[in-house]
Tab-separated table of C-alpha atoms in Angstrom:
chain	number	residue	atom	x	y	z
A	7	UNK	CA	84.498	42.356	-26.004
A	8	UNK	CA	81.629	40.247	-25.681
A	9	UNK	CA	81.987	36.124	-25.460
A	10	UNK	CA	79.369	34.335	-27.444
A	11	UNK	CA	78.077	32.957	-24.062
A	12	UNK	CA	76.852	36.268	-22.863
A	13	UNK	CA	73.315	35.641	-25.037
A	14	UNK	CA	71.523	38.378	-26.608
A	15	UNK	CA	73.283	41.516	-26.335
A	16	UNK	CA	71.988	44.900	-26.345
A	17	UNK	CA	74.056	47.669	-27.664
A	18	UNK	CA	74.452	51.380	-27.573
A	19	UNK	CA	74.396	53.705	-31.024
A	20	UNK	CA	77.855	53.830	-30.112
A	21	UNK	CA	78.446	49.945	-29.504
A	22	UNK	CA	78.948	49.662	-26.310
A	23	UNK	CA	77.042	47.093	-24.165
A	24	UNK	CA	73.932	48.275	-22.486
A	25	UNK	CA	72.076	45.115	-21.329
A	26	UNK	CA	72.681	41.468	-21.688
A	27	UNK	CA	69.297	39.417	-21.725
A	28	UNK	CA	69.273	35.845	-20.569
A	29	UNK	CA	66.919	34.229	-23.809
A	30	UNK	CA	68.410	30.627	-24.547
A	31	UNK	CA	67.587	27.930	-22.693
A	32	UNK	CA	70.139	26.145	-20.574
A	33	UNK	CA	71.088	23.406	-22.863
A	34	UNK	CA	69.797	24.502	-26.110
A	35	UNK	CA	71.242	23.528	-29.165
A	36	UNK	CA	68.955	24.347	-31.781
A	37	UNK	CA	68.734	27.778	-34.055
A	38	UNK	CA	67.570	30.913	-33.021
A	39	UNK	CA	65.743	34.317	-34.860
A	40	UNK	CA	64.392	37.523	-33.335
A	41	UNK	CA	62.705	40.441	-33.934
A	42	UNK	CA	61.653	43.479	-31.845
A	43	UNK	CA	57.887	43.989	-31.721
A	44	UNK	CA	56.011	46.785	-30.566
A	45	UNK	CA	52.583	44.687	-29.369
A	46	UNK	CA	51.465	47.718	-26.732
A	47	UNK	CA	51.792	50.340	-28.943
A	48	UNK	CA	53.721	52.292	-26.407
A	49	UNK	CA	56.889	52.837	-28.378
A	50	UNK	CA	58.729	50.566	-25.765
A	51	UNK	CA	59.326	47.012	-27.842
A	52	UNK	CA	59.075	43.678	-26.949
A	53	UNK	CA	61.238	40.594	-28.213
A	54	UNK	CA	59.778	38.096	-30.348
A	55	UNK	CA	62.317	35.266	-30.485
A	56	UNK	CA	61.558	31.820	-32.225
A	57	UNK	CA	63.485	28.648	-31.532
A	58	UNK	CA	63.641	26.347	-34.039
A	59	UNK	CA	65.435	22.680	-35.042
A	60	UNK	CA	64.093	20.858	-31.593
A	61	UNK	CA	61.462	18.792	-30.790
A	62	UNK	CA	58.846	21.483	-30.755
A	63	UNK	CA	59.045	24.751	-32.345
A	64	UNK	CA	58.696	28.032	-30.027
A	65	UNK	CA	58.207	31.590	-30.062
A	66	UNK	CA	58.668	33.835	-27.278
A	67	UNK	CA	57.936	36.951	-26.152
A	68	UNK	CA	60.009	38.874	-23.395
A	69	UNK	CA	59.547	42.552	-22.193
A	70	UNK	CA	63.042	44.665	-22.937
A	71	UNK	CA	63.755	44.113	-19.070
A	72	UNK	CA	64.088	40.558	-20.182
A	73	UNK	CA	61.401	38.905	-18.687
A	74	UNK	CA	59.290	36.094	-20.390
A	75	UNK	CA	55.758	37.291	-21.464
A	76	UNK	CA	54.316	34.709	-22.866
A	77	UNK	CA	55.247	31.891	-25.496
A	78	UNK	CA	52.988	29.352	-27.641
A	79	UNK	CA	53.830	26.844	-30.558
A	80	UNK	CA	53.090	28.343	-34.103
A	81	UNK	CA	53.823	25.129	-35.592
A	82	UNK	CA	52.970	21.540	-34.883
A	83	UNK	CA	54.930	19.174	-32.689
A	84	UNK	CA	57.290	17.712	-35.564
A	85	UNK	CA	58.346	20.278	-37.657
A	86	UNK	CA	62.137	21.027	-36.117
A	87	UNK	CA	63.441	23.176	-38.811
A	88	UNK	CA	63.894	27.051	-37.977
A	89	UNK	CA	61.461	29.764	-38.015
A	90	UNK	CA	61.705	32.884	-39.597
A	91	UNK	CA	59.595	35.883	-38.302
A	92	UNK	CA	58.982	39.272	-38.772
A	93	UNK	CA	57.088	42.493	-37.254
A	94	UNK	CA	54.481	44.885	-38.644
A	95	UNK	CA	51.178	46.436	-38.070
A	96	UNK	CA	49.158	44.999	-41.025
A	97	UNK	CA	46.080	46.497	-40.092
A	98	UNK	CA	47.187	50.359	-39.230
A	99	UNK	CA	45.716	50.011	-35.417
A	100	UNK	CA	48.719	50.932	-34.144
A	101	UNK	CA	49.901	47.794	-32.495
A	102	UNK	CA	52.299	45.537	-34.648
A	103	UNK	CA	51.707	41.435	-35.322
A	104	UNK	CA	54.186	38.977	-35.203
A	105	UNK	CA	54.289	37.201	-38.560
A	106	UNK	CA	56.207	33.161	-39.043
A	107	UNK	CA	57.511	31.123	-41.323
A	108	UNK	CA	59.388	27.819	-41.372
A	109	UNK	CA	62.513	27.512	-42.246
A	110	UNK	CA	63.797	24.160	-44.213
A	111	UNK	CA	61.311	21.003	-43.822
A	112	UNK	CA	58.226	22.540	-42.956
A	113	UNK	CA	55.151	23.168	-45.444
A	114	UNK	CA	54.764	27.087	-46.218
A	115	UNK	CA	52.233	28.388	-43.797
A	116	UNK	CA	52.384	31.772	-42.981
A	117	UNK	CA	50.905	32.564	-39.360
A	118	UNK	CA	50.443	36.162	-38.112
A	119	UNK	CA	49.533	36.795	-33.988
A	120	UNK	CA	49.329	38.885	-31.681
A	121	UNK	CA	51.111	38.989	-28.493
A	122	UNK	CA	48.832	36.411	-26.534
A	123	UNK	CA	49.440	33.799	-29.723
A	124	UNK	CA	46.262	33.682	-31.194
A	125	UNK	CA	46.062	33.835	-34.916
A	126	UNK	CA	44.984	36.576	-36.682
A	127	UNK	CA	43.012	37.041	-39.892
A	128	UNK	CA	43.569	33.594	-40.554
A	129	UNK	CA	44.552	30.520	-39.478
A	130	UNK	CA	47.098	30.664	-41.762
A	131	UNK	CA	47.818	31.066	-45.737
A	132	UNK	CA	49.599	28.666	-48.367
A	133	UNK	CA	53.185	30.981	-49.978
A	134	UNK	CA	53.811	28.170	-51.804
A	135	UNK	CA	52.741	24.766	-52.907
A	136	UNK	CA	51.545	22.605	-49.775
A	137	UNK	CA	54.243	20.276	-50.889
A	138	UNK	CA	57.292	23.094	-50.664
A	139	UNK	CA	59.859	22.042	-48.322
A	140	UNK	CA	62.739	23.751	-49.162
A	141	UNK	CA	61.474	26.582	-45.954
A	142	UNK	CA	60.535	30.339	-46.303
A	143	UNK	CA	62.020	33.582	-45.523
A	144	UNK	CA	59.373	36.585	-44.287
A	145	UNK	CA	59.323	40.264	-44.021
A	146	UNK	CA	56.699	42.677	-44.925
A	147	UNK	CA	56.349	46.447	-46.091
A	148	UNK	CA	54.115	48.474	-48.077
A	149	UNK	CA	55.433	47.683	-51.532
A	150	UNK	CA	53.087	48.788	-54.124
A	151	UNK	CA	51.688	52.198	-52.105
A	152	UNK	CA	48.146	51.367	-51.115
A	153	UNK	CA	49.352	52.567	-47.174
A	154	UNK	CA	49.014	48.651	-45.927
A	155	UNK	CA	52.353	46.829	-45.773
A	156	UNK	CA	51.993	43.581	-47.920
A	157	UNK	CA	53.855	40.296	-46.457
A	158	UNK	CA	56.999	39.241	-48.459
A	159	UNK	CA	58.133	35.983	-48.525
A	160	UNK	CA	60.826	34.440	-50.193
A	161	UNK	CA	61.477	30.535	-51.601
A	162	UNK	CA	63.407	28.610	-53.722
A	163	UNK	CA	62.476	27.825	-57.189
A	164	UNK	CA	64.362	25.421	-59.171
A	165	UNK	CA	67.510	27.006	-59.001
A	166	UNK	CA	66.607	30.463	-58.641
A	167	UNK	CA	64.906	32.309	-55.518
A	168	UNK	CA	61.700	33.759	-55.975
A	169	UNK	CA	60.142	36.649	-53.721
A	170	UNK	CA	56.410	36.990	-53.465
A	171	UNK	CA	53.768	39.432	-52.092
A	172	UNK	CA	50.505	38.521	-50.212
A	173	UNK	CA	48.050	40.293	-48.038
A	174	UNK	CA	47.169	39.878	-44.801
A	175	UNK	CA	44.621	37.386	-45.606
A	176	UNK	CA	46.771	35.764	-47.873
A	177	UNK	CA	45.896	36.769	-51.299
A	178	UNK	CA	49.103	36.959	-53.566
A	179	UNK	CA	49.512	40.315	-54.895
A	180	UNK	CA	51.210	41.367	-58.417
A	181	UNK	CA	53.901	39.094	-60.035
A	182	UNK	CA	56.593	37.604	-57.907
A	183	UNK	CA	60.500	38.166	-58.470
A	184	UNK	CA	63.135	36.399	-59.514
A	185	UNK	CA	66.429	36.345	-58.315
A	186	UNK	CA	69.545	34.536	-59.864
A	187	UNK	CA	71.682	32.714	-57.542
A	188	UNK	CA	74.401	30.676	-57.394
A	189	UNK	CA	73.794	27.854	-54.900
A	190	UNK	CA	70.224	27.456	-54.263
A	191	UNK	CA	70.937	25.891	-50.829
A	192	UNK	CA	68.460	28.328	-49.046
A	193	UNK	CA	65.784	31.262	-49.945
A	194	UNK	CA	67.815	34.981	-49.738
A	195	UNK	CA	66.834	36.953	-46.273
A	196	UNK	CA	63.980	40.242	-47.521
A	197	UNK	CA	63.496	43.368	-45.701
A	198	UNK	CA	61.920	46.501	-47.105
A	199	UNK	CA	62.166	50.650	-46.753
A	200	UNK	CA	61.138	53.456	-48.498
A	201	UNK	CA	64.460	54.814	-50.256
A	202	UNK	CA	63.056	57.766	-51.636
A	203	UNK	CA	60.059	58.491	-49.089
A	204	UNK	CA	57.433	58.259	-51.752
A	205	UNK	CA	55.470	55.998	-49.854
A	206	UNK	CA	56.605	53.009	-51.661
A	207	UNK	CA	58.665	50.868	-50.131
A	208	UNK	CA	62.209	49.031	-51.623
A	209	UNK	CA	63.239	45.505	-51.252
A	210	UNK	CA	66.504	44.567	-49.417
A	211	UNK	CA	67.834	41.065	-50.238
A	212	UNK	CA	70.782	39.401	-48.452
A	213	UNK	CA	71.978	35.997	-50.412
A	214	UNK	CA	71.982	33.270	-48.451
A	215	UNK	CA	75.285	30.315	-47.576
A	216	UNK	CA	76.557	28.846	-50.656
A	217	UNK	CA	76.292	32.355	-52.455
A	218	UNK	CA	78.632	35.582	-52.510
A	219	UNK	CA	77.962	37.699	-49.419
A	220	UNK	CA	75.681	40.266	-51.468
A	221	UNK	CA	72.612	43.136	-50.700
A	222	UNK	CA	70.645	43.721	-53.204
A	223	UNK	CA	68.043	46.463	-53.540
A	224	UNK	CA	65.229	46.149	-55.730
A	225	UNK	CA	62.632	48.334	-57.580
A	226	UNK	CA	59.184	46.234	-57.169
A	227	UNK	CA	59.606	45.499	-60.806
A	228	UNK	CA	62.645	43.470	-59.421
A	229	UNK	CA	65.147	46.416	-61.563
A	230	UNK	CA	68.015	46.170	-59.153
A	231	UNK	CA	68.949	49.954	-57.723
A	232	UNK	CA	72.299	48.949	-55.947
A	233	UNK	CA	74.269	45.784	-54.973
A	234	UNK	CA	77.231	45.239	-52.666
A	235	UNK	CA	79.273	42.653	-50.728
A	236	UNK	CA	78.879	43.042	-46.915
A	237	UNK	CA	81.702	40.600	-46.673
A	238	UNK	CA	84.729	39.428	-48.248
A	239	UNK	CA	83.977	37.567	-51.501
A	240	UNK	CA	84.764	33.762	-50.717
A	241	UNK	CA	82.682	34.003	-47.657
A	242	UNK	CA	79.548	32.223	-48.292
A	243	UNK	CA	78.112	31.595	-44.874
A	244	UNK	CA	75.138	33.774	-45.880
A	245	UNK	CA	73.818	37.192	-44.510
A	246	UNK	CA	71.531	37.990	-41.923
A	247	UNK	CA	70.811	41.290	-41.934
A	248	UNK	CA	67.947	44.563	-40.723
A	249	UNK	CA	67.351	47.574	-42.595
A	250	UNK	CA	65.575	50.752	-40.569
A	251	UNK	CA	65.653	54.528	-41.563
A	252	UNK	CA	67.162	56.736	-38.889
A	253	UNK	CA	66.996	60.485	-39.278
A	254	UNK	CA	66.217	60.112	-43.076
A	255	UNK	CA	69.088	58.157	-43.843
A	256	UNK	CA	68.817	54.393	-44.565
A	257	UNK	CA	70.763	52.129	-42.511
A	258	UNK	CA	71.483	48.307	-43.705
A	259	UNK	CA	73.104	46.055	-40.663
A	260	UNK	CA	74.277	42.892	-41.261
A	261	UNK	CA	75.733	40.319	-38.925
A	262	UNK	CA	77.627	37.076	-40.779
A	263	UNK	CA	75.747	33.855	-41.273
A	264	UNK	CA	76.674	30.330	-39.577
A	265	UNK	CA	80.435	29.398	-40.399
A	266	UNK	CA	81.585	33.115	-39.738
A	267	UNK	CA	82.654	35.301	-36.620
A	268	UNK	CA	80.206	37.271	-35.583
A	269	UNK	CA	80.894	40.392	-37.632
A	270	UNK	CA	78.158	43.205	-37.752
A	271	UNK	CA	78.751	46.187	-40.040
A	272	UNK	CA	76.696	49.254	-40.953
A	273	UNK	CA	75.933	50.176	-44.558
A	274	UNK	CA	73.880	53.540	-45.889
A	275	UNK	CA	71.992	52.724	-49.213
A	276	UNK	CA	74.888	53.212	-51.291
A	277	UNK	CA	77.194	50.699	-49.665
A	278	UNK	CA	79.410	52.573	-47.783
A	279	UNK	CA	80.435	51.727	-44.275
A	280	UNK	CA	79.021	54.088	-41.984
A	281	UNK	CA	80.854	53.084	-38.219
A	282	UNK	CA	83.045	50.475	-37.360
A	283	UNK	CA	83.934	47.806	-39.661
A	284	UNK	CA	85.616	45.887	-38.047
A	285	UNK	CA	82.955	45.385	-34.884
A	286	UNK	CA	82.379	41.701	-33.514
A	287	UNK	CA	79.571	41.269	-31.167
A	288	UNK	CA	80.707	37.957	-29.749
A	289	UNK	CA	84.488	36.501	-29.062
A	290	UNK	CA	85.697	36.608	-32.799
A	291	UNK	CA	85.732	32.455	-32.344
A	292	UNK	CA	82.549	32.292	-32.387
A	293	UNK	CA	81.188	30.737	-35.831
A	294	UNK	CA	77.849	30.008	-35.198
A	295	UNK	CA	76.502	33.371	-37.015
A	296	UNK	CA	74.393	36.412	-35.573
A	297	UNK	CA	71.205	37.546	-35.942
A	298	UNK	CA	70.445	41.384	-35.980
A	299	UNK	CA	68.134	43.837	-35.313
A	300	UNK	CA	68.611	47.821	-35.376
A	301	UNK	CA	65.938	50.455	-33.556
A	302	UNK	CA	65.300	52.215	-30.538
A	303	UNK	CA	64.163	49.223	-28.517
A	304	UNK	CA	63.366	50.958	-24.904
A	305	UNK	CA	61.906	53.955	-26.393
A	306	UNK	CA	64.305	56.692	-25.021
A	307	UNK	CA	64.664	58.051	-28.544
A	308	UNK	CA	68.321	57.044	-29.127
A	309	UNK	CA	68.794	53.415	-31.371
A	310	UNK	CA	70.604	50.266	-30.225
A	311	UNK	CA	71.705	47.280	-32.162
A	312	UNK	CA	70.625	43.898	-30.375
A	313	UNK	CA	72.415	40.593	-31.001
A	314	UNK	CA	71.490	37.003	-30.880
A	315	UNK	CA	73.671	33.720	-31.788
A	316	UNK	CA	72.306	32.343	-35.103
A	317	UNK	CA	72.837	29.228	-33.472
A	318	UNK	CA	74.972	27.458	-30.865
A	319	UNK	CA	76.070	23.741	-29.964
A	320	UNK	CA	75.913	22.569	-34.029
A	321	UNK	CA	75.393	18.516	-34.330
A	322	UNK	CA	78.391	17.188	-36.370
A	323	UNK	CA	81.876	18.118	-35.329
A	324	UNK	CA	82.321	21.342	-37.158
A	325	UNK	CA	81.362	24.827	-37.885
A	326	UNK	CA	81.435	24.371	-41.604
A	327	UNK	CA	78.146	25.500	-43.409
A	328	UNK	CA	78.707	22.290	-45.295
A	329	UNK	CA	79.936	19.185	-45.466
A	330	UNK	CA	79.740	15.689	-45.573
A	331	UNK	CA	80.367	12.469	-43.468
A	332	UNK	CA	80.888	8.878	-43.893
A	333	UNK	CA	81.273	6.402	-41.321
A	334	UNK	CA	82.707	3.284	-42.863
A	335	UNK	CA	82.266	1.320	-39.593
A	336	UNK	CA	78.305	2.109	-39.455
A	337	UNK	CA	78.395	1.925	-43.592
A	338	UNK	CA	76.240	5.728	-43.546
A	339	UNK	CA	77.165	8.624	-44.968
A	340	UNK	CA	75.059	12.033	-43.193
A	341	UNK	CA	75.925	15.647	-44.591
A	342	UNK	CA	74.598	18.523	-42.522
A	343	UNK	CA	74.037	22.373	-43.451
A	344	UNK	CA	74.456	25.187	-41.030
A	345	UNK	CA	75.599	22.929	-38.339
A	346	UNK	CA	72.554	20.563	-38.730
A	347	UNK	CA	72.048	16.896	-39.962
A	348	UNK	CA	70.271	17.493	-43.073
A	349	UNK	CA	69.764	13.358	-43.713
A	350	UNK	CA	71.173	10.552	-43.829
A	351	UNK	CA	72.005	7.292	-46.694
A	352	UNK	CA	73.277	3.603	-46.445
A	353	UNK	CA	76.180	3.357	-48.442
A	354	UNK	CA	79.020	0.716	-49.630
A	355	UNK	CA	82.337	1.269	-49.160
A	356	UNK	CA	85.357	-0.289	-50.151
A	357	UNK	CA	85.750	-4.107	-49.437
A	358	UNK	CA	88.551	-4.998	-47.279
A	359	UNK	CA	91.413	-5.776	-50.105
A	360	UNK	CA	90.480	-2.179	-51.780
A	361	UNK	CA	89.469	0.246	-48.597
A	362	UNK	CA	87.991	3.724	-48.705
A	363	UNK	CA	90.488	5.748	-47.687
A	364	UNK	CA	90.512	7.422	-44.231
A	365	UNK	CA	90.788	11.487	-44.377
A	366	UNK	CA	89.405	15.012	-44.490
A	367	UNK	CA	89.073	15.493	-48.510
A	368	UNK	CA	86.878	17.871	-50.680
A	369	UNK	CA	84.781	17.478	-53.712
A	370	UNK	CA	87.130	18.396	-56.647
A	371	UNK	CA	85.083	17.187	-59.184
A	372	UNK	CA	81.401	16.273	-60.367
A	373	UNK	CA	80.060	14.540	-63.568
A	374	UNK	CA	76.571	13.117	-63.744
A	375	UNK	CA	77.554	10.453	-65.413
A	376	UNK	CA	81.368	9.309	-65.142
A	377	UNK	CA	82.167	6.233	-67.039
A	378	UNK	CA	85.526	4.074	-65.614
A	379	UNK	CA	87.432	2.807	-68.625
A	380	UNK	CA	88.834	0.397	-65.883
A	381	UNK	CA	85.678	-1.870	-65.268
A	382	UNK	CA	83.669	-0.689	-68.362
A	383	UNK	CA	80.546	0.499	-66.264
A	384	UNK	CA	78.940	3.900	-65.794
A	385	UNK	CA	78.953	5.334	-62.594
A	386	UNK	CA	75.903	8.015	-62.540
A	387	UNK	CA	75.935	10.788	-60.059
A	388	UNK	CA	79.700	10.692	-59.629
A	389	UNK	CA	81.719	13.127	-57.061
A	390	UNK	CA	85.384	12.968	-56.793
A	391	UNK	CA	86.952	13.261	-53.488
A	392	UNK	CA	90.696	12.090	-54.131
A	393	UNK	CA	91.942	10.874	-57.464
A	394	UNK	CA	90.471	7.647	-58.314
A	395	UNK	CA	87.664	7.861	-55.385
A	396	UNK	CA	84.669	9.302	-55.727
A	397	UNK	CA	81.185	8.850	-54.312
A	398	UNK	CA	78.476	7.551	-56.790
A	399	UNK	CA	75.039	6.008	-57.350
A	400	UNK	CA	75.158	1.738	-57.761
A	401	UNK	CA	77.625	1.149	-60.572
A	402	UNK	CA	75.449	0.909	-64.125
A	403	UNK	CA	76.492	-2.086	-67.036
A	404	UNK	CA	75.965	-0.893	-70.806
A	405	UNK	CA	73.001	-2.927	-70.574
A	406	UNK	CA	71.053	-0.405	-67.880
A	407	UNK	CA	71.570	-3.268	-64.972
A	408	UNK	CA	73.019	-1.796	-61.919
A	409	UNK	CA	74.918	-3.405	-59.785
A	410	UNK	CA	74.841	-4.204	-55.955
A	411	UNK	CA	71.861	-2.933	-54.487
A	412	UNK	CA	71.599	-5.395	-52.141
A	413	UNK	CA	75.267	-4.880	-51.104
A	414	UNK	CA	74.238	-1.482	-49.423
A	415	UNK	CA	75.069	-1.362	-46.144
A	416	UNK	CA	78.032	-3.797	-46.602
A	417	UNK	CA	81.328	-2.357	-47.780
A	418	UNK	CA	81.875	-4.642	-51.342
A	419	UNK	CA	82.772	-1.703	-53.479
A	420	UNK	CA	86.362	-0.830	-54.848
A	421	UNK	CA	87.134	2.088	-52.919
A	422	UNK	CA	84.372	4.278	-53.925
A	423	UNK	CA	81.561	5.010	-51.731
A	424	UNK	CA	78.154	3.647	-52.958
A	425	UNK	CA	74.502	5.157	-52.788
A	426	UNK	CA	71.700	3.933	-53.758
A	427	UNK	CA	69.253	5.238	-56.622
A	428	UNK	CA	67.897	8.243	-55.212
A	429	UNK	CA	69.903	9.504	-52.591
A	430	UNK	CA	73.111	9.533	-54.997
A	431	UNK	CA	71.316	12.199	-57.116
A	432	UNK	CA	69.820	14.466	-54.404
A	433	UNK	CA	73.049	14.503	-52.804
A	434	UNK	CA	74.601	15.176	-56.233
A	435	UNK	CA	72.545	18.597	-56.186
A	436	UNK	CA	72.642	19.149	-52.871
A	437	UNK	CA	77.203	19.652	-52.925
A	438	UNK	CA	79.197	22.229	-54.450
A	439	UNK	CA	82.594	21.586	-55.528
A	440	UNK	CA	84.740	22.336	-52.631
A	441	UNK	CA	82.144	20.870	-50.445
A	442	UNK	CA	84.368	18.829	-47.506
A	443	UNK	CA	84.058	15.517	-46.987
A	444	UNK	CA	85.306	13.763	-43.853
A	445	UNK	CA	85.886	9.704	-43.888
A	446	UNK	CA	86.781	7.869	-40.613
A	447	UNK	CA	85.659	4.519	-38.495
């Protein structure tokens, strides 16, 4: 079996390994997507592969020998969130664009190119608010039967996930759709195919980390047509996943999200497992999550399955998807998602006759505004971690005064862990029960 340091991985129908392409940088420790692209036209694909959360985002293109083509920068020097991308030909010429989106911290442009990196049709279209930040997911297909593929994207909205449907110029088309989920951590992956070869094409979900491991298909009216779990139940890593039609018969591949092995499986429409279920692509250690893509990438008329780690070398000391992390001796707490430092707060902790106690805990309990019988005070915001201790926004009098702002940053509290007004409520939204919390010097 293949060890996650072997890069992307190129696989036979029967999954065996064919090639092994040398793609991440020596060093790298950032998050990585790909897609196979055919820019010539020739039937013989290229790699698109972005690289995202590092100083400058990338995408680059290398020949399925490979070898580097070319690479540019579809974002600006700043944004180091990931970068979502898809294929398609959006003009029917025959040759395919490369379509982007950021990921988590970036404003939603959408960028299409072609394989040199100069924009096409636009310079780039709004898919949301110029103020979104919560990042995009992207695919395209021909949705609504006019024989151009539209470009889907996905965000969040509120609490829900919402997928929408532009042009190639950027003009929204029809109503969006809205998806129920239960953590709203991230937007749900899309993909599209034409189930019933009607010209009209389907939409694939996977849920995202924080939510059950689910596909869901979709009508354009957003009717659902079937839904499954591509994983077991309690794992909520997310799904990354590629949908393609092979011989008539739809095939849905779907490789585990950041926190799990690196577990592909093959699904027909239906549900059903279709080869091995039990396949890992990398060492079964691995837990950084694998991207996939499913097609017949050097053009010999057979299809391979290609492989890429979701991410390697996470910030933080752990593969968990989430979690939180309090240094007492710095007085910061820092909570990351997917293996990367999402932000980070000035806290109080307890003074020196009442310490914070030292541990791994979880969040067993959340109220948004506790109130301690003990010292007669609300404590807004307030997440238990261990009987007793909990971390909360500045303690609150009767009166509306709160207490100890200027104590942040010094550890005056009573055990609890203090944030200030603000960052006690977005990290209130932003943890699930269960969410770990780690507490050390």
């Amino acid at each position: 079996m293949a060890a996650e340091e072997n890069d992307l991985l190129v696989f036979s129908d029967d999954l065996n390994v064919l090639q092994e392409l040398s793609v991440i940088p020596e060093n790298f420790s950032g998050s990585m997507r790909f897609k196979m692209i055919d820019f010539g036209a020739d039937a013989k694909k290229e790699l698109a592969v972005s690289y995202g959360n590092q100083e400058r985002p990338e995408i680059r293109i290398y020949n399925n020998n490979g070898d580097l083509q070319n690479s540019w920068f579809p974002y600006a020097q700043g944004f180091t969130g990931e970068i979502s991308l898809t294929a398609a030909d959006l003009d029917n010429d025959g040759h395919e664009e490369l379509i982007t989106a950021p990921g988590a911290g970036g404003g939603p442009q959408i960028r299409i190119f072609n394989d040199e990196g100069n924009p096409l049709f636009s310079k780039g279209f709004w898919a949301a608010d110029k103020d979104y930040r919560a990042g995009l997911e992207i695919a395209t297909g021909d949705v609504d039967g006019d024989g151009f593929k539209e470009i889907i994207i996905s965000v969040i909205d509120g609490e829900n996930a919402q997928i929408k449907f532009f042009d190639r110029f950027g003009n929204q088309k029809g109503d969006s759709i809205t998806i129920t989920l239960e953590n709203n951590f991230e937007p749900v992956k899309v993909a599209a195919i034409d189930l019933g070869a009607d010209g009209t094409e389907e939409i694939i979900v996977g849920f995202g980390s924080g939510n059950e491991p689910k596909i869901k298909i979709l009508r354009r009216d957003g009717s659902a047509i079937k839904e499954f779990l591509a994983y077991a139940k309690n794992f909520e890593g997310g799904v990354n996943f590629s949908v393609v039609k092979n011989n008539g018969q739809t095939i849905i591949v779907t490789g585990a999200g950041f926190s799990g092995g690196p577990h592909v499986r093959f699904f027909d429409s239906f549900g059903t497992l279709i080869k091995n279920p039990a396949f890992f692509s990398y060492d079964k250690n691995f837990r950084g999550g694998v991207n996939v893509d499913y097609g017949d990438f050097d053009g010999d008329g057979k299809m391979e399955l290609i492989t890429l780690p979701q991410q390697i070398n996470p910030s933080g000391n752990s593969y968990l998807y989430k979690y939180i992390d309090i240094d007492v001796s710095e007085q910061k707490l820092r909570y990351y998602q997917n293996g990367r430092q999402v932000n980070e707060f000035q806290i109080s902790s307890g003074k020196k006759s009442m310490p914070t106690p030292y541990g791994e805990f979880k969040i067993w309990q959340k109220n948004p505004r506790a109130y301690s019988k003990t010292y007669a005070l609300f404590m807004p915001w307030w997440m238990s971690f261990k009987p007793s201790y909990g971390i909360h926004e500045l303690p609150e009098w009767p009166s509306g005064y709160k207490e100890g702002q200027n104590h942040l940053g010094n550890p005056v509290s009573h055990g609890c862990v203090r944030l200030g007004v603000g960052p006690a409520k977005t990290l209130y939204d932003w943890t699930p029960i269960g969410t770990p919390v780690i507490i050390h010097e």
